[in-house]
Coordinates of C-alpha atoms and ligand atoms in Angstrom, one line a residue:
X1 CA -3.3 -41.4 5.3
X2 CA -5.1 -38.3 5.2
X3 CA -9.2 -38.3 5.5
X4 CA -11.4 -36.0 3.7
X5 CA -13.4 -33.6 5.6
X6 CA -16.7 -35.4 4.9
X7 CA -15.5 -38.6 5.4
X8 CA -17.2 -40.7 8.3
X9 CA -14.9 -41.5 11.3
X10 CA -13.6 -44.9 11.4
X11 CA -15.4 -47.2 13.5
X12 CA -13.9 -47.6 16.9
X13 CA -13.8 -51.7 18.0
X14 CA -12.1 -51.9 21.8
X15 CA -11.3 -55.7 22.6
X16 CA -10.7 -55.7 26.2
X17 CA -8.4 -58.8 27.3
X18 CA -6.1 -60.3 24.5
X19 CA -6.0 -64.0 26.0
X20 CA -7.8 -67.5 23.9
X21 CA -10.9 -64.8 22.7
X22 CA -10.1 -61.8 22.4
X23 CA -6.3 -62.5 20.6
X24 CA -7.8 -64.3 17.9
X25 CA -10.8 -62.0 17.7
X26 CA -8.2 -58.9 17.1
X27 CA -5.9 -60.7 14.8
X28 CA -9.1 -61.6 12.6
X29 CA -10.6 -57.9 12.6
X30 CA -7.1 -56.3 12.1
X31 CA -6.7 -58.5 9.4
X32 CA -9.9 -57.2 7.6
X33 CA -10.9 -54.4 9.0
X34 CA -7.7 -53.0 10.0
X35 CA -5.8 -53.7 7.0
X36 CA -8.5 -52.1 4.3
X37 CA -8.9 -49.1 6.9
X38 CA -12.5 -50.1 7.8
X39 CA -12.6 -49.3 11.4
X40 CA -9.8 -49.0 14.1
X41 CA -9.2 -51.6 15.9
X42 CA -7.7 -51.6 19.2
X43 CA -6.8 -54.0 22.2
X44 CA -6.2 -53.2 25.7
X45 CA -4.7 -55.9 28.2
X46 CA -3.3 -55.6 31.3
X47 CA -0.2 -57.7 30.3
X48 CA 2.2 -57.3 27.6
X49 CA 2.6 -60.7 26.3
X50 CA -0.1 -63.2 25.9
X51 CA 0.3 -67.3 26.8
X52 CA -2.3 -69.7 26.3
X53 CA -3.9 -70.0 29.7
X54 CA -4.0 -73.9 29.5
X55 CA -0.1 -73.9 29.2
X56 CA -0.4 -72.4 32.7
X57 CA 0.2 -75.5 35.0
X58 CA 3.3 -76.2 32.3
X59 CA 5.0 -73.3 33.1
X60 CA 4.2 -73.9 37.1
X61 CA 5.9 -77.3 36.9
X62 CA 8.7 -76.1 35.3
X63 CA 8.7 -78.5 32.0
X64 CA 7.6 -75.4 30.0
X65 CA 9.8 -72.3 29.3
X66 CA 7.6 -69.2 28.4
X67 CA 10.4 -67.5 26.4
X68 CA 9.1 -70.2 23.8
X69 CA 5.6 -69.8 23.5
X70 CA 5.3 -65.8 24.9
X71 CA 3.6 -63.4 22.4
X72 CA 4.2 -59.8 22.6
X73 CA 1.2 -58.0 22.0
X74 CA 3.1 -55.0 20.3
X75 CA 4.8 -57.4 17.1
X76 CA 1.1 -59.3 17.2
X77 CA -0.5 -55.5 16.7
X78 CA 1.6 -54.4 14.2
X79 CA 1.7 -57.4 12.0
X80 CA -1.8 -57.5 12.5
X81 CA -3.1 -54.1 11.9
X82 CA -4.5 -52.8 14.8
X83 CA -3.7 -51.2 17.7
X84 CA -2.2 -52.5 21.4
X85 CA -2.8 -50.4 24.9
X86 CA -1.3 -51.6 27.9
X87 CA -4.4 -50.9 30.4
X88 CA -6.3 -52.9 33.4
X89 CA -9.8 -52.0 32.8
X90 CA -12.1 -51.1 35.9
X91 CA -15.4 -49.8 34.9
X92 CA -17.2 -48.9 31.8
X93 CA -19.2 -45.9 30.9
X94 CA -22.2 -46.7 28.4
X95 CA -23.2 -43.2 28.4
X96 CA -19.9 -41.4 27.3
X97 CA -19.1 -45.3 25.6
X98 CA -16.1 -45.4 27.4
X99 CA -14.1 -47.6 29.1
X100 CA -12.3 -47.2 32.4
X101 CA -8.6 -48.0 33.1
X102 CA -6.8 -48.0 36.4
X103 CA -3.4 -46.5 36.8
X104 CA -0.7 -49.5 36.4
X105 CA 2.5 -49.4 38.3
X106 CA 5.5 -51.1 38.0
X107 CA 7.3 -53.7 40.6
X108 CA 8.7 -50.9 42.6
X109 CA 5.0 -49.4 43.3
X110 CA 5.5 -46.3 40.7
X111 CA 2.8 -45.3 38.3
X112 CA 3.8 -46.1 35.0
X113 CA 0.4 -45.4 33.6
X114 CA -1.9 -42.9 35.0
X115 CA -5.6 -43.7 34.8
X116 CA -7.6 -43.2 31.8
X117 CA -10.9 -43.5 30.0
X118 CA -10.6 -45.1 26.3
X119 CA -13.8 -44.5 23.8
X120 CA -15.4 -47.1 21.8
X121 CA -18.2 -47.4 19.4
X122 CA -18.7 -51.3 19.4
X123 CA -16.6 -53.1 22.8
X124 CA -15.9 -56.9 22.8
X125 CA -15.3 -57.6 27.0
X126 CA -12.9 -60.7 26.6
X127 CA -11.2 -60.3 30.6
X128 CA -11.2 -64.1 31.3
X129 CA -12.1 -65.5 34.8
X130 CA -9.3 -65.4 38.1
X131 CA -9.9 -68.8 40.8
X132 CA -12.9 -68.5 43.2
X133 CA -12.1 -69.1 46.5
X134 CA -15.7 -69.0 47.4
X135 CA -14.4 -67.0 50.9
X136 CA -12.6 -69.9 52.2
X137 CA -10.1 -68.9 55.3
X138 CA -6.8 -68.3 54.2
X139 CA -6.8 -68.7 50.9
X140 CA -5.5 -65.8 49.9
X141 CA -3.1 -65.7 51.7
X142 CA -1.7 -68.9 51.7
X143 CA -2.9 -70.7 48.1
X144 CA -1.2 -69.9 44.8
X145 CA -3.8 -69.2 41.7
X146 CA -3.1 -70.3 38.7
X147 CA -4.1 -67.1 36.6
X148 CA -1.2 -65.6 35.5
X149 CA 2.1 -66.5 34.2
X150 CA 3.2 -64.3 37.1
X151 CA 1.9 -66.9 39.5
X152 CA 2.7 -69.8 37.5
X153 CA 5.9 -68.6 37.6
X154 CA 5.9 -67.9 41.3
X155 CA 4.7 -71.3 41.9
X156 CA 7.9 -73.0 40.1
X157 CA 10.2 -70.6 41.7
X158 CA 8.8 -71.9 45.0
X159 CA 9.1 -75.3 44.3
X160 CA 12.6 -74.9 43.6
X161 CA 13.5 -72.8 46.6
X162 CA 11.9 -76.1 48.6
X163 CA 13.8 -78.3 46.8
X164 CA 17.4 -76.3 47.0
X165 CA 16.9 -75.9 50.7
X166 CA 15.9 -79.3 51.1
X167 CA 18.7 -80.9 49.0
X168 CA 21.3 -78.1 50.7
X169 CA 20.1 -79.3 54.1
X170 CA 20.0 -83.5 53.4
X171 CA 19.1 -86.1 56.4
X172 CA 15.3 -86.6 56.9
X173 CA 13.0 -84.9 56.0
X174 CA 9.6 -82.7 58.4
X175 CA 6.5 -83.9 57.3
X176 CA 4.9 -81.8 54.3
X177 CA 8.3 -80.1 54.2
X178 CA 8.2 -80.3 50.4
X179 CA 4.8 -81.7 49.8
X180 CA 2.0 -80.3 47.1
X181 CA -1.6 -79.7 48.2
X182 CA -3.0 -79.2 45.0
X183 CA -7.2 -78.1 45.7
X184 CA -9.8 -78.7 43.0
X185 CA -10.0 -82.3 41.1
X186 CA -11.4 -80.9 37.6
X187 CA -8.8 -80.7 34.7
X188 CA -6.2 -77.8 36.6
X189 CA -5.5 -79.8 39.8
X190 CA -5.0 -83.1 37.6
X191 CA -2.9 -81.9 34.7
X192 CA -0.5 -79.8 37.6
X193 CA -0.5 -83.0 39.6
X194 CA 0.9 -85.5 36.5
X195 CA 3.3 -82.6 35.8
X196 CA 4.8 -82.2 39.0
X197 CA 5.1 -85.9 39.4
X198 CA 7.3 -85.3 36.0
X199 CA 9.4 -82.2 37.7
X200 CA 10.0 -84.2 40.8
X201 CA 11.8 -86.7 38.6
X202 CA 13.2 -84.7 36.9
X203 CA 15.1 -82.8 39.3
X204 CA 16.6 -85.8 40.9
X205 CA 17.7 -86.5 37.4
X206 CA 19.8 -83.1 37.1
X207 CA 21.6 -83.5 40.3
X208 CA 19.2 -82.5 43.2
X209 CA 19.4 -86.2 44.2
X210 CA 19.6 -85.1 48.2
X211 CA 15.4 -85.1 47.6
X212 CA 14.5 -88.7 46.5
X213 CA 11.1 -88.3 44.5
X214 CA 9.2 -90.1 47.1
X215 CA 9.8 -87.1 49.9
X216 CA 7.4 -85.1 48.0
X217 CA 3.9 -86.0 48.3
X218 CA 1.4 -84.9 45.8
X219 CA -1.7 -84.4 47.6
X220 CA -5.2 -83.8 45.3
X221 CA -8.5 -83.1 46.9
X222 CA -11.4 -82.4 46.0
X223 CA -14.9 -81.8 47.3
X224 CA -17.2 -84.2 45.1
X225 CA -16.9 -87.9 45.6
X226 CA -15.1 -88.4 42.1
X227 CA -12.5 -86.3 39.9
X228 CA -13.6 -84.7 36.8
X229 CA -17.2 -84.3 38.2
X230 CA -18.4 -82.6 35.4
X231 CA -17.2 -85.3 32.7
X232 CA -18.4 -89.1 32.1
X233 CA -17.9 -91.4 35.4
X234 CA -15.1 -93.4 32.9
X235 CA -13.5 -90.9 32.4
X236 CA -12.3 -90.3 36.1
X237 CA -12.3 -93.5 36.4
X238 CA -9.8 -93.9 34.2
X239 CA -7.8 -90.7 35.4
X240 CA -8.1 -92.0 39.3
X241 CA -6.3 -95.5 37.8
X242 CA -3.5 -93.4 36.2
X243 CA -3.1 -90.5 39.0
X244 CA -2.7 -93.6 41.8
X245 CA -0.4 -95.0 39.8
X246 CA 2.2 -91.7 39.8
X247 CA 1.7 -92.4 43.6
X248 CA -0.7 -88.9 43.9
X249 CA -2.3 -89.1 47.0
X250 CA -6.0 -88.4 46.7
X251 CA -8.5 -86.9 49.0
X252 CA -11.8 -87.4 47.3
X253 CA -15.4 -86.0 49.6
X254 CA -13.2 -83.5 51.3
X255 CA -14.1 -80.1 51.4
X256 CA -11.0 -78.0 52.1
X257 CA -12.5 -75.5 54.8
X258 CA -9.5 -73.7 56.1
X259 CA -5.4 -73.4 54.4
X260 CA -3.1 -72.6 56.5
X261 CA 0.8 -71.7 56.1
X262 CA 1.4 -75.2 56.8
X263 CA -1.4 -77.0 55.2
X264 CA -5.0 -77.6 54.5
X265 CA -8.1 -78.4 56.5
X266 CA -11.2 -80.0 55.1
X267 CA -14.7 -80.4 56.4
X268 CA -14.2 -84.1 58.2
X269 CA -11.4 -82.3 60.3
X270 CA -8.5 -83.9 58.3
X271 CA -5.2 -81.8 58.2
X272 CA -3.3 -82.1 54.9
X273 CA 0.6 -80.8 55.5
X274 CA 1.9 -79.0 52.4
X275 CA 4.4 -76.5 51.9
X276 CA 3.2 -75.1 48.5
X277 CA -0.7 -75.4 48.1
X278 CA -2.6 -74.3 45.0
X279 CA -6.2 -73.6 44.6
X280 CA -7.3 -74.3 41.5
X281 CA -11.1 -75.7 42.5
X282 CA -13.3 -73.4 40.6
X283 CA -13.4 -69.9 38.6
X284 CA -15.2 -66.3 38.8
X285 CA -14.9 -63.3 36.5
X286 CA -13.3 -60.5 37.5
X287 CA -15.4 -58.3 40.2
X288 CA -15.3 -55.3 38.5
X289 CA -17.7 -56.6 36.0
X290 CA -20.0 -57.0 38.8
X291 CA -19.7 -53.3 39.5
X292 CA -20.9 -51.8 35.7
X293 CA -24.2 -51.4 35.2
X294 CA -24.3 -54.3 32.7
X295 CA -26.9 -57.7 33.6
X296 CA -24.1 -60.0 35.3
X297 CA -24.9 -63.4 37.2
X298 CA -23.6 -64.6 40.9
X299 CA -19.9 -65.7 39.4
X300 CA -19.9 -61.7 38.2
X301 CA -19.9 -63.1 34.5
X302 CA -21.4 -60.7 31.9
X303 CA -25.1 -62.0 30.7
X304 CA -25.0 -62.4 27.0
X305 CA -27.8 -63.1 24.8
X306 CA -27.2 -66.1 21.9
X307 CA -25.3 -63.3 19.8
X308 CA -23.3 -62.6 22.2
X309 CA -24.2 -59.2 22.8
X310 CA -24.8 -58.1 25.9
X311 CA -28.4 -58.3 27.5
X312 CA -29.1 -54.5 28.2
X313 CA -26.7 -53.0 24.9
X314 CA -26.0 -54.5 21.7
X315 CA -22.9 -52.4 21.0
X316 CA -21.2 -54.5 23.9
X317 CA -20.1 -58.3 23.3
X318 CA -19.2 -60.8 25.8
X319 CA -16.6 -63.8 24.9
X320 CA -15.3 -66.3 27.0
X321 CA -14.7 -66.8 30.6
X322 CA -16.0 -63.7 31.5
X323 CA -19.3 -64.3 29.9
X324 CA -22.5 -66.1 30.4
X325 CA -23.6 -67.7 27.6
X326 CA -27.3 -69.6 27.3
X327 CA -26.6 -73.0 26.1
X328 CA -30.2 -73.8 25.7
X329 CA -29.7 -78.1 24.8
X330 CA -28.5 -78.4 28.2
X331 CA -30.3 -75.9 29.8
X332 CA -27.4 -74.0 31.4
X333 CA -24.7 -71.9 30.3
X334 CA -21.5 -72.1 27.6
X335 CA -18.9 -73.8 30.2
X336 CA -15.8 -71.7 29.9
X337 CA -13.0 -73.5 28.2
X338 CA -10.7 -72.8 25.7
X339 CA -12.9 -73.9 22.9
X340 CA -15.8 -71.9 23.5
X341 CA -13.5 -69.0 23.9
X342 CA -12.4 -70.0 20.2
X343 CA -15.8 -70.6 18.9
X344 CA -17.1 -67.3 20.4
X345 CA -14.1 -65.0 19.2
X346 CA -15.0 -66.3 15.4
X347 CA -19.1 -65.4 15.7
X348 CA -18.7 -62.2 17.6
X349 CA -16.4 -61.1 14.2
X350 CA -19.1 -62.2 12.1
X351 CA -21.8 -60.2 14.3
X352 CA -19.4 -56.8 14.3
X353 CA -19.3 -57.2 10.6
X354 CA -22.9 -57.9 10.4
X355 CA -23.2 -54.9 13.2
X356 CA -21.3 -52.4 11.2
X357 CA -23.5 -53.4 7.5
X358 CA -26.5 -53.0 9.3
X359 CA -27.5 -56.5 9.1
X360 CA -29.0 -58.5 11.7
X361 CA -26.9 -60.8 14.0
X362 CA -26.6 -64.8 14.1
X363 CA -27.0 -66.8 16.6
X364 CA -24.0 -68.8 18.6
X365 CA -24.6 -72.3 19.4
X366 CA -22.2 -74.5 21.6
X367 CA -20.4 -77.0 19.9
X368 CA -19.2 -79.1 22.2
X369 CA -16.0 -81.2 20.7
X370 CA -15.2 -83.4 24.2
X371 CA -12.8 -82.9 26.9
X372 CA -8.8 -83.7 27.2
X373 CA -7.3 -84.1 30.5
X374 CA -3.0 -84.2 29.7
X375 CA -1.3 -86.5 32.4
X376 CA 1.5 -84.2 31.0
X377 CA 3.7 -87.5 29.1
X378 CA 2.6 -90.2 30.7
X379 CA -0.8 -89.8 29.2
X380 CA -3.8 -88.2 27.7
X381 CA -7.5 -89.2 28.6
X382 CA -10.5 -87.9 27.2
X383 CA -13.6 -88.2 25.9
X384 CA -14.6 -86.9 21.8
X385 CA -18.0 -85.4 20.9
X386 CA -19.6 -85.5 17.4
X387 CA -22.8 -85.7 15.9
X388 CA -21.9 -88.7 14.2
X389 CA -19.9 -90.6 17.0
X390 CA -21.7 -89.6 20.2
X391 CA -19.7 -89.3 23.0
X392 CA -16.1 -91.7 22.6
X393 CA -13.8 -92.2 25.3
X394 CA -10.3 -91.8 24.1
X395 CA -6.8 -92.6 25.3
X396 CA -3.4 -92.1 24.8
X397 CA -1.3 -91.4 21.9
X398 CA -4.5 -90.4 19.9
X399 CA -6.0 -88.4 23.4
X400 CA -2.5 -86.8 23.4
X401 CA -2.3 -85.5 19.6
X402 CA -6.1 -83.8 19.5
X403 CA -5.2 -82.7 22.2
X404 CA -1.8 -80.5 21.0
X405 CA -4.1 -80.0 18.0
X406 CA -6.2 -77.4 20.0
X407 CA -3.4 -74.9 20.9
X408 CA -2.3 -75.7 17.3
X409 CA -5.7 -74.0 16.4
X410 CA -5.3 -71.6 18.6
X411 CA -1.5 -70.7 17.2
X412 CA -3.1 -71.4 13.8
X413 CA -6.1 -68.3 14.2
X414 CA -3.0 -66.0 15.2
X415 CA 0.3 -66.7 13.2
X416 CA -1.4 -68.4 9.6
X417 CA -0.1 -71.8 8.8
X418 CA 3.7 -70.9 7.8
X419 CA 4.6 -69.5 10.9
X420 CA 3.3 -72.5 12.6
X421 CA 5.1 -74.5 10.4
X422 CA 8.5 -72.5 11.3
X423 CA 7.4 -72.1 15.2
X424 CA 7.2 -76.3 15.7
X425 CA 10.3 -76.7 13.5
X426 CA 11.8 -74.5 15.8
X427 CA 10.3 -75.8 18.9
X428 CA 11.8 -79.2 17.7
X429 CA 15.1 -78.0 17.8
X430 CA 15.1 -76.0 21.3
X431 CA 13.8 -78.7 22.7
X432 CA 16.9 -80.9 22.0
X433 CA 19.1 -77.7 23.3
X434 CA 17.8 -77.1 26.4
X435 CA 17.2 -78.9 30.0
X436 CA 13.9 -81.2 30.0
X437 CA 13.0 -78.5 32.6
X438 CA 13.7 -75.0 33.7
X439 CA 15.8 -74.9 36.4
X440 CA 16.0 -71.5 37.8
Ligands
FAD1 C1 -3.9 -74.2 34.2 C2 -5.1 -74.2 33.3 C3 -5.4 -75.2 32.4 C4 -6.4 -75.2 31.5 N1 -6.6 -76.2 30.7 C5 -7.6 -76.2 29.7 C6 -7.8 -77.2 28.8 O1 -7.1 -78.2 28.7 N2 -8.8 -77.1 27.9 C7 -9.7 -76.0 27.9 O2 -10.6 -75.9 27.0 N3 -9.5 -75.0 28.8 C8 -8.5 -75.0 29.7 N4 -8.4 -74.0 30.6 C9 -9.4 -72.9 30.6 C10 -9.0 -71.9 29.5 O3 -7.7 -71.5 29.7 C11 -10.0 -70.7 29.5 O4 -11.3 -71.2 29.4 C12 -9.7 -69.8 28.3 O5 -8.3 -69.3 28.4 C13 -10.6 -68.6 28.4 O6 -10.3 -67.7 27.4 P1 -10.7 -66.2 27.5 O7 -10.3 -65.5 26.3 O8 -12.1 -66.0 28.0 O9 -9.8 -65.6 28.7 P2 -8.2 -65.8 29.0 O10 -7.6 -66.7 28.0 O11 -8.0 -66.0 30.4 O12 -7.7 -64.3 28.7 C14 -8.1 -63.2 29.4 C15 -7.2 -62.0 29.1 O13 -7.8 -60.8 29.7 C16 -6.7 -60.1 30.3 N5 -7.4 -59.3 31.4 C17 -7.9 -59.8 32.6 N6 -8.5 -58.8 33.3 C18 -8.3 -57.7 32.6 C19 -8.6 -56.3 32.8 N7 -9.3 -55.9 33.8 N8 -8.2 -55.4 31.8 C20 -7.5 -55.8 30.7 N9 -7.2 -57.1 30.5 C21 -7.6 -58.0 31.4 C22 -5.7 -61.1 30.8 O14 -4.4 -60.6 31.0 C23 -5.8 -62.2 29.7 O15 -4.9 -61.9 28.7 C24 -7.3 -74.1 31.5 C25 -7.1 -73.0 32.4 C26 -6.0 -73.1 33.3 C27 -5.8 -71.9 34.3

């Protein structure tokens, strides 16, 4: 459409990172803004396709494919009404309000992209958080992270390669030859650990039945005396009970200190033999936040004031992992978790609308609905939040459906009701069509 000459320029809103924030945020604001030709929206990730980050250890056992629940960016943009820009960002100039992309290459190590700057008028930073490995000795080199579909993927692709070799090989097995040190006892390291107990048996199921499930050794450890430290004692109480009995071998009060290419070290001097070892005991956002000249805090997370705008320019938002929010009841910050990504995507739209009208901007309070830990099928533990309940352990089959319900909000903010409808009918029947687990 052709714009008169005295017409204002649309309003340029830049969502950087389209993950459990920033998709929903630029679904919602393509669907208002966008559609009535408001303001331009536009997001920029450094991935095509988008997965729901807590599907992540799924995809690393195996017992998820992510051909079924992939997004392409492109179809979500253009249903959507607004923009998609392949682009890793890597510094931000508030002067020129422009943000900073790197060149992006492809596998072979040829730029595909050269390096850019991309303007805004309002920015939404929605980058997520990557594992801290709090400069631990060799684990960067030796640990997988859990970040990416990439290295989810990478994971199950070396678990298979153990298992092919081992089953192609037979006889006895070396020690650790084909066991799992899985670092960090908080929700990550417990949901991988029930999976791959779930993979193992699978596998043997299928044919690979050289391996019996009990040469692979699922190792957890974890630095605090108890899992979960951050949730209710019963609750890992509970978990420990259920992890012990899928024969996970757990290292509670050890601090891993060292990983080497054939296992871990912790701080008491005990050597944990594992061929694949995955670090998933804590998280940071992205360093190159640390290097803009915006407030950030000692995990390089973006200081936000209760609005969610940034502390030193209120044309710059903060959502998510990536941010530190003040969550004044408990005197500390927003913890970062799929749900306050939610929460934060839906009142930093309200604040752009309220931006752009000239209105002031509400405030964003926590709402803390409980925690889930999946023990993939074998169960779901958890505890519920509510004003009117208090905090409520739950268990099972009821754990196990709120649960699902929260990537069903998640799919509900992005595709509307039908197309969830369509997408579980659908699910239903691929499921019934294709291995229990991936097996290549
Ligand atoms: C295995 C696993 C299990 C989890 N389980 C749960 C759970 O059960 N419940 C729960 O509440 N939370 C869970 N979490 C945490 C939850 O996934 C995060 O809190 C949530 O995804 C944060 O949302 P976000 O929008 O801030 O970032 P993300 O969802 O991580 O999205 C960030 C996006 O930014 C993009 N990006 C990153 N850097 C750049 C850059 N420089 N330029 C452009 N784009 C960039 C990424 O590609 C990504 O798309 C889990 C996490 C993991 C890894």
């Amino acid at each position: 459409m052709q714009r008169k000459r005295n017409e204002q320029p649309l309003p340029r809103i830049l969502i950087i990172g389209g993950g459990a924030g920033g998709l929903e945020l630029a679904t919602k604001l393509g669907r208002t803004l966008g559609k009535k030709g408001k303001a331009q929206v536009t997001l920029i990730d450094a991935h095509p396709t988008h997965i729901w980050k807590p599907l992540l250890h799924e995809v690393a056992a195996g017992t998820m494919d992510v051909n079924d629940d992939e997004l392409d960016y492109l179809a979500q943009a253009n249903a959507c009404h607004f923009r998609f820009v392949l682009g890793r960002m890597s510094g931000l100039d508030r002067v020129a309000k422009q943000v900073k992309l790197a060149p992006m290459t492809n596998a072979a190590g040829e730029e595909v992209i050269p390096a850019c700057s991309y303007p805004y008028d309002i920015l939404v930073i929605a980058v997520g958080s990557v594992c801290n490995d709090f400069g631990v000795p060799g684990v960067a080199q030796n640990c997988i992270f859990l970040d990416t579909t990439e290295e989810a993927q990478q994971f199950h692709r070396r678990l298979l390669e153990a298992y092919m070799r081992a089953h192609a090989m037979g006889g006895a097995k070396q020690p650790g030859q084909l066991d799992v040190a899985i670092v960090g006892g908080g929700a990550t390291g417990i949901e991988l650990s029930a999976q791959l107990h779930q993979a193992t048996r699978l596998l043997a199921a299928y044919g690979l039945d050289n391996v019996k499930p009990s040469d692979i050794k699922i190792h957890l450890i974890e630095a605090a005396p108890r899992l979960l430290p951050e949730l209710p004692p019963r609750l890992s109480e509970s978990t420990v009970k259920q992890l012990l009995a899928l024969d996970v071998q757990l290292h509670l009060g050890e601090r891993v200190v060292e990983a080497r290419p054939d296992g871990v070290l912790t701080h008491t001097g005990k050597f944990i033999p594992a061929t694949l070892k995955v670090w998933a005991a804590g998280v940071k956002a992205p360093d190159f936040l640390a290097q803009t000249d915006l407030e950030t805090n000692r995990l390089n997370q973006v200081v936000v004031r209760q609005t969610l705008q940034t502390t030193r320019d209120d044309h710059i938002f903060a959502i998510g992992d990536c941010s530190a929010c003040p969550w004044p009841e408990r005197n500390t910050t927003v913890p970062p978790r799929a749900q306050s990504a939610h929460q934060q995507a839906s009142t930093a739209y309200e604040n752009i609308l309220r931006l752009l009208a000239g209105k002031a901007p509400v405030d964003y309070r926590y709402r803390d609905y409980g925690s889930l830990v999946s023990l993939g099928k074998y169960s779901t533990v958890g505890n519920l939040m509510g004003n009117l309940l208090g905090s409520v352990m739950i268990e099972g089959v009821i754990a196990r459906l709120v649960y699902l319900s929260l990537y069903k909000m998640h799919q509900y903010a992005l595709f509307g009701p039908l197309r969830v409808g369509l997408i579980m009918i659908a699910h239903f029947f691929s499921q019934k069509l294709r291995p229990k687990i991936k097996l290549h």
